[in-house]
Amino acid sequence: MLSNQSQYAIRGVVFLAVNASEERKYGSKEIGDQIKVPVPFLAKIFQNLSKEGLITSSKGPKGGFYLKKNQLKGNLMSIIECIDGPDNFNSCLIGLPQCSDSNPCTIHHLAAPLRNEMLHSLRNKTIADFAKDTKIGKSHIF
């Protein structure tokens, strides 16, 4: 469902939420090494997220990436939509070109409630919520 880019973006953003601050910024190499993703790929993803205002970037010797308080209140769905576009979750899980509630594939009625629940969480839980789960060991990013 998620592209590699979105997977790396989520892991990187949650890493920032857990570890970074305005006083302690992280470069893409440091993050990529920590979360075990290709650094050039992550750098490009972070440039895009920064350009869209979803993360913050600063240049210079003490530069790097971090999240401002308002960005911590954002959601992971905005990250996914920035990377993969808004229609990422509308495709049929078994690849049929036409699949909907009125024209369901064989697993549509099984998959649709799970997809809707996941979308609800991705839209309504904040990045800070996901970071908290990671900090307390309820989840992990690498």
PDB file of C-alpha atoms in Angstrom:
ATOM      1  CA  MET A   1       0.000   0.000   0.000  1.00  0.00           C
ATOM      2  CA  LEU A   2       2.759   2.440   0.867  1.00  0.00           C
ATOM      3  CA  SER A   3       5.597   3.194  -1.489  1.00  0.00           C
ATOM      4  CA  ASN A   4       9.175   2.865  -0.251  1.00  0.00           C
ATOM      5  CA  GLN A   5       9.319   6.665  -0.247  1.00  0.00           C
ATOM      6  CA  SER A   6       6.344   6.919   2.124  1.00  0.00           C
ATOM      7  CA  GLN A   7       7.743   4.171   4.335  1.00  0.00           C
ATOM      8  CA  TYR A   8      11.078   5.989   4.603  1.00  0.00           C
ATOM      9  CA  ALA A   9       9.339   9.342   5.128  1.00  0.00           C
ATOM     10  CA  ILE A  10       7.238   8.005   8.016  1.00  0.00           C
ATOM     11  CA  ARG A  11      10.214   6.376   9.676  1.00  0.00           C
ATOM     12  CA  GLY A  12      12.303   9.539   9.232  1.00  0.00           C
ATOM     13  CA  VAL A  13       9.610  11.907  10.487  1.00  0.00           C
ATOM     14  CA  VAL A  14       8.913   9.765  13.557  1.00  0.00           C
ATOM     15  CA  PHE A  15      12.685   9.627  14.195  1.00  0.00           C
ATOM     16  CA  LEU A  16      12.733  13.439  14.114  1.00  0.00           C
ATOM     17  CA  ALA A  17       9.723  13.619  16.422  1.00  0.00           C
ATOM     18  CA  VAL A  18      11.432  11.329  18.935  1.00  0.00           C
ATOM     19  CA  ASN A  19      14.965  12.746  18.760  1.00  0.00           C
ATOM     20  CA  ALA A  20      15.247  16.160  17.137  1.00  0.00           C
ATOM     21  CA  SER A  21      14.547  19.668  18.357  1.00  0.00           C
ATOM     22  CA  GLU A  22      15.434  23.195  17.356  1.00  0.00           C
ATOM     23  CA  GLU A  23      18.525  22.833  19.548  1.00  0.00           C
ATOM     24  CA  ARG A  24      19.415  19.325  18.262  1.00  0.00           C
ATOM     25  CA  LYS A  25      18.906  18.979  14.524  1.00  0.00           C
ATOM     26  CA  TYR A  26      19.760  15.866  12.516  1.00  0.00           C
ATOM     27  CA  GLY A  27      21.212  15.602   9.031  1.00  0.00           C
ATOM     28  CA  SER A  28      19.841  13.136   6.506  1.00  0.00           C
ATOM     29  CA  LYS A  29      23.002  10.996   6.729  1.00  0.00           C
ATOM     30  CA  GLU A  30      22.684  10.668  10.488  1.00  0.00           C
ATOM     31  CA  ILE A  31      18.984   9.816  10.228  1.00  0.00           C
ATOM     32  CA  GLY A  32      19.439   7.417   7.319  1.00  0.00           C
ATOM     33  CA  ASP A  33      22.190   5.563   9.177  1.00  0.00           C
ATOM     34  CA  GLN A  34      20.047   5.332  12.328  1.00  0.00           C
ATOM     35  CA  ILE A  35      16.857   4.097  10.654  1.00  0.00           C
ATOM     36  CA  LYS A  36      18.698   2.055   8.017  1.00  0.00           C
ATOM     37  CA  VAL A  37      17.398   3.674   4.843  1.00  0.00           C
ATOM     38  CA  PRO A  38      19.366   4.879   1.794  1.00  0.00           C
ATOM     39  CA  VAL A  39      20.706   8.337   2.631  1.00  0.00           C
ATOM     40  CA  PRO A  40      20.393   9.938  -0.856  1.00  0.00           C
ATOM     41  CA  PHE A  41      16.796   8.719  -1.089  1.00  0.00           C
ATOM     42  CA  LEU A  42      15.978  10.071   2.384  1.00  0.00           C
ATOM     43  CA  ALA A  43      17.664  13.415   1.634  1.00  0.00           C
ATOM     44  CA  LYS A  44      15.445  13.883  -1.424  1.00  0.00           C
ATOM     45  CA  ILE A  45      12.327  12.919   0.532  1.00  0.00           C
ATOM     46  CA  PHE A  46      13.191  15.330   3.347  1.00  0.00           C
ATOM     47  CA  GLN A  47      13.846  18.167   0.886  1.00  0.00           C
ATOM     48  CA  ASN A  48      10.336  17.659  -0.481  1.00  0.00           C
ATOM     49  CA  LEU A  49       8.745  17.468   2.991  1.00  0.00           C
ATOM     50  CA  SER A  50      10.633  20.597   4.037  1.00  0.00           C
ATOM     51  CA  LYS A  51       9.553  22.460   0.908  1.00  0.00           C
ATOM     52  CA  GLU A  52       5.933  21.595   1.758  1.00  0.00           C
ATOM     53  CA  GLY A  53       6.359  22.788   5.355  1.00  0.00           C
ATOM     54  CA  LEU A  54       5.815  19.358   6.919  1.00  0.00           C
ATOM     55  CA  ILE A  55       9.281  19.331   8.501  1.00  0.00           C
ATOM     56  CA  THR A  56      11.786  22.121   9.121  1.00  0.00           C
ATOM     57  CA  SER A  57      15.249  22.415   7.645  1.00  0.00           C
ATOM     58  CA  SER A  58      18.043  24.799   8.545  1.00  0.00           C
ATOM     59  CA  LYS A  59      21.374  25.267   6.820  1.00  0.00           C
ATOM     60  CA  GLY A  60      24.803  25.842   8.238  1.00  0.00           C
ATOM     61  CA  PRO A  61      27.258  24.037  10.500  1.00  0.00           C
ATOM     62  CA  LYS A  62      24.570  23.285  13.094  1.00  0.00           C
ATOM     63  CA  GLY A  63      21.882  22.777  10.490  1.00  0.00           C
ATOM     64  CA  GLY A  64      19.681  19.810   9.812  1.00  0.00           C
ATOM     65  CA  PHE A  65      16.088  18.693  10.126  1.00  0.00           C
ATOM     66  CA  TYR A  66      13.643  18.904  13.024  1.00  0.00           C
ATOM     67  CA  LEU A  67       9.947  19.383  13.735  1.00  0.00           C
ATOM     68  CA  LYS A  68       8.386  22.529  15.137  1.00  0.00           C
ATOM     69  CA  LYS A  69       5.562  22.210  17.679  1.00  0.00           C
ATOM     70  CA  ASN A  70       2.879  22.807  15.066  1.00  0.00           C
ATOM     71  CA  GLN A  71       4.436  20.129  12.827  1.00  0.00           C
ATOM     72  CA  LEU A  72       4.302  17.622  15.712  1.00  0.00           C
ATOM     73  CA  LYS A  73       0.544  18.249  15.740  1.00  0.00           C
ATOM     74  CA  GLY A  74       0.356  17.231  12.081  1.00  0.00           C
ATOM     75  CA  ASN A  75      -0.594  13.747  10.949  1.00  0.00           C
ATOM     76  CA  LEU A  76       1.111  10.986   9.010  1.00  0.00           C
ATOM     77  CA  MET A  77      -1.540  11.092   6.289  1.00  0.00           C
ATOM     78  CA  SER A  78      -0.229  14.509   5.210  1.00  0.00           C
ATOM     79  CA  ILE A  79       3.244  12.960   4.877  1.00  0.00           C
ATOM     80  CA  ILE A  80       1.889  10.072   2.781  1.00  0.00           C
ATOM     81  CA  GLU A  81      -0.188  12.398   0.593  1.00  0.00           C
ATOM     82  CA  CYS A  82       2.828  14.638   0.021  1.00  0.00           C
ATOM     83  CA  ILE A  83       4.869  11.651  -1.171  1.00  0.00           C
ATOM     84  CA  ASP A  84       2.349   9.356  -2.890  1.00  0.00           C
ATOM     85  CA  GLY A  85      -0.563  11.669  -3.620  1.00  0.00           C
ATOM     86  CA  PRO A  86      -4.087  11.724  -2.200  1.00  0.00           C
ATOM     87  CA  ASP A  87      -5.423   8.600  -3.936  1.00  0.00           C
ATOM     88  CA  ASN A  88      -2.901   6.121  -2.572  1.00  0.00           C
ATOM     89  CA  PHE A  89      -5.455   4.142  -0.544  1.00  0.00           C
ATOM     90  CA  ASN A  90      -8.194   4.043  -3.167  1.00  0.00           C
ATOM     91  CA  SER A  91      -6.788   1.223  -5.259  1.00  0.00           C
ATOM     92  CA  CYS A  92      -8.121  -2.328  -5.121  1.00  0.00           C
ATOM     93  CA  LEU A  93      -6.007  -4.651  -2.984  1.00  0.00           C
ATOM     94  CA  ILE A  94      -6.089  -7.389  -5.626  1.00  0.00           C
ATOM     95  CA  GLY A  95      -5.447  -4.951  -8.475  1.00  0.00           C
ATOM     96  CA  LEU A  96      -8.829  -4.730 -10.183  1.00  0.00           C
ATOM     97  CA  PRO A  97      -9.362  -1.486 -12.100  1.00  0.00           C
ATOM     98  CA  GLN A  98     -12.976  -1.188 -10.887  1.00  0.00           C
ATOM     99  CA  CYS A  99     -13.569  -1.903  -7.200  1.00  0.00           C
ATOM    100  CA  SER A 100     -15.955  -0.069  -4.878  1.00  0.00           C
ATOM    101  CA  ASP A 101     -18.723  -0.657  -2.359  1.00  0.00           C
ATOM    102  CA  SER A 102     -21.185  -0.965  -5.242  1.00  0.00           C
ATOM    103  CA  ASN A 103     -18.837  -3.073  -7.402  1.00  0.00           C
ATOM    104  CA  PRO A 104     -16.698  -5.001  -4.881  1.00  0.00           C
ATOM    105  CA  CYS A 105     -13.855  -7.400  -5.559  1.00  0.00           C
ATOM    106  CA  THR A 106     -13.805 -10.687  -3.694  1.00  0.00           C
ATOM    107  CA  ILE A 107     -12.061  -9.240  -0.597  1.00  0.00           C
ATOM    108  CA  HIS A 108     -13.413  -5.671  -0.704  1.00  0.00           C
ATOM    109  CA  HIS A 109     -15.801  -6.079   2.233  1.00  0.00           C
ATOM    110  CA  LEU A 110     -12.983  -7.557   4.321  1.00  0.00           C
ATOM    111  CA  ALA A 111     -10.409  -4.929   3.344  1.00  0.00           C
ATOM    112  CA  ALA A 112     -12.570  -1.778   3.345  1.00  0.00           C
ATOM    113  CA  PRO A 113     -13.185  -1.616   7.140  1.00  0.00           C
ATOM    114  CA  LEU A 114      -9.476  -2.222   7.840  1.00  0.00           C
ATOM    115  CA  ARG A 115      -8.487   0.460   5.331  1.00  0.00           C
ATOM    116  CA  ASN A 116     -11.000   2.906   6.809  1.00  0.00           C
ATOM    117  CA  GLU A 117      -9.738   2.284  10.346  1.00  0.00           C
ATOM    118  CA  MET A 118      -6.141   2.778   9.249  1.00  0.00           C
ATOM    119  CA  LEU A 119      -7.006   5.983   7.365  1.00  0.00           C
ATOM    120  CA  HIS A 120      -8.855   7.284  10.433  1.00  0.00           C
ATOM    121  CA  SER A 121      -5.767   6.736  12.605  1.00  0.00           C
ATOM    122  CA  LEU A 122      -3.375   8.198  10.025  1.00  0.00           C
ATOM    123  CA  ARG A 123      -5.542  11.333   9.846  1.00  0.00           C
ATOM    124  CA  ASN A 124      -6.443  11.711  13.522  1.00  0.00           C
ATOM    125  CA  LYS A 125      -3.383  10.603  15.493  1.00  0.00           C
ATOM    126  CA  THR A 126      -0.677  13.239  15.586  1.00  0.00           C
ATOM    127  CA  ILE A 127       2.957  12.680  14.718  1.00  0.00           C
ATOM    128  CA  ALA A 128       3.608  13.306  18.424  1.00  0.00           C
ATOM    129  CA  ASP A 129       1.256  10.403  19.262  1.00  0.00           C
ATOM    130  CA  PHE A 130       3.234   8.034  17.050  1.00  0.00           C
ATOM    131  CA  ALA A 131       6.489   9.355  18.517  1.00  0.00           C
ATOM    132  CA  LYS A 132       5.213   8.755  22.038  1.00  0.00           C
ATOM    133  CA  ASP A 133       4.426   5.120  21.178  1.00  0.00           C
ATOM    134  CA  THR A 134       7.973   4.764  19.861  1.00  0.00           C
ATOM    135  CA  LYS A 135       9.543   6.437  22.917  1.00  0.00           C
ATOM    136  CA  ILE A 136       7.788   4.084  25.347  1.00  0.00           C
ATOM    137  CA  GLY A 137       8.633   0.994  23.299  1.00  0.00           C
ATOM    138  CA  LYS A 138       5.085   0.313  22.103  1.00  0.00           C
ATOM    139  CA  SER A 139       6.335   0.553  18.494  1.00  0.00           C
ATOM    140  CA  HIS A 140       9.620   0.947  16.626  1.00  0.00           C
ATOM    141  CA  ILE A 141      10.957   2.560  13.438  1.00  0.00           C
ATOM    142  CA  PHE A 142      14.104   0.466  12.847  1.00  0.00           C
TER     143      PHE A 142
END
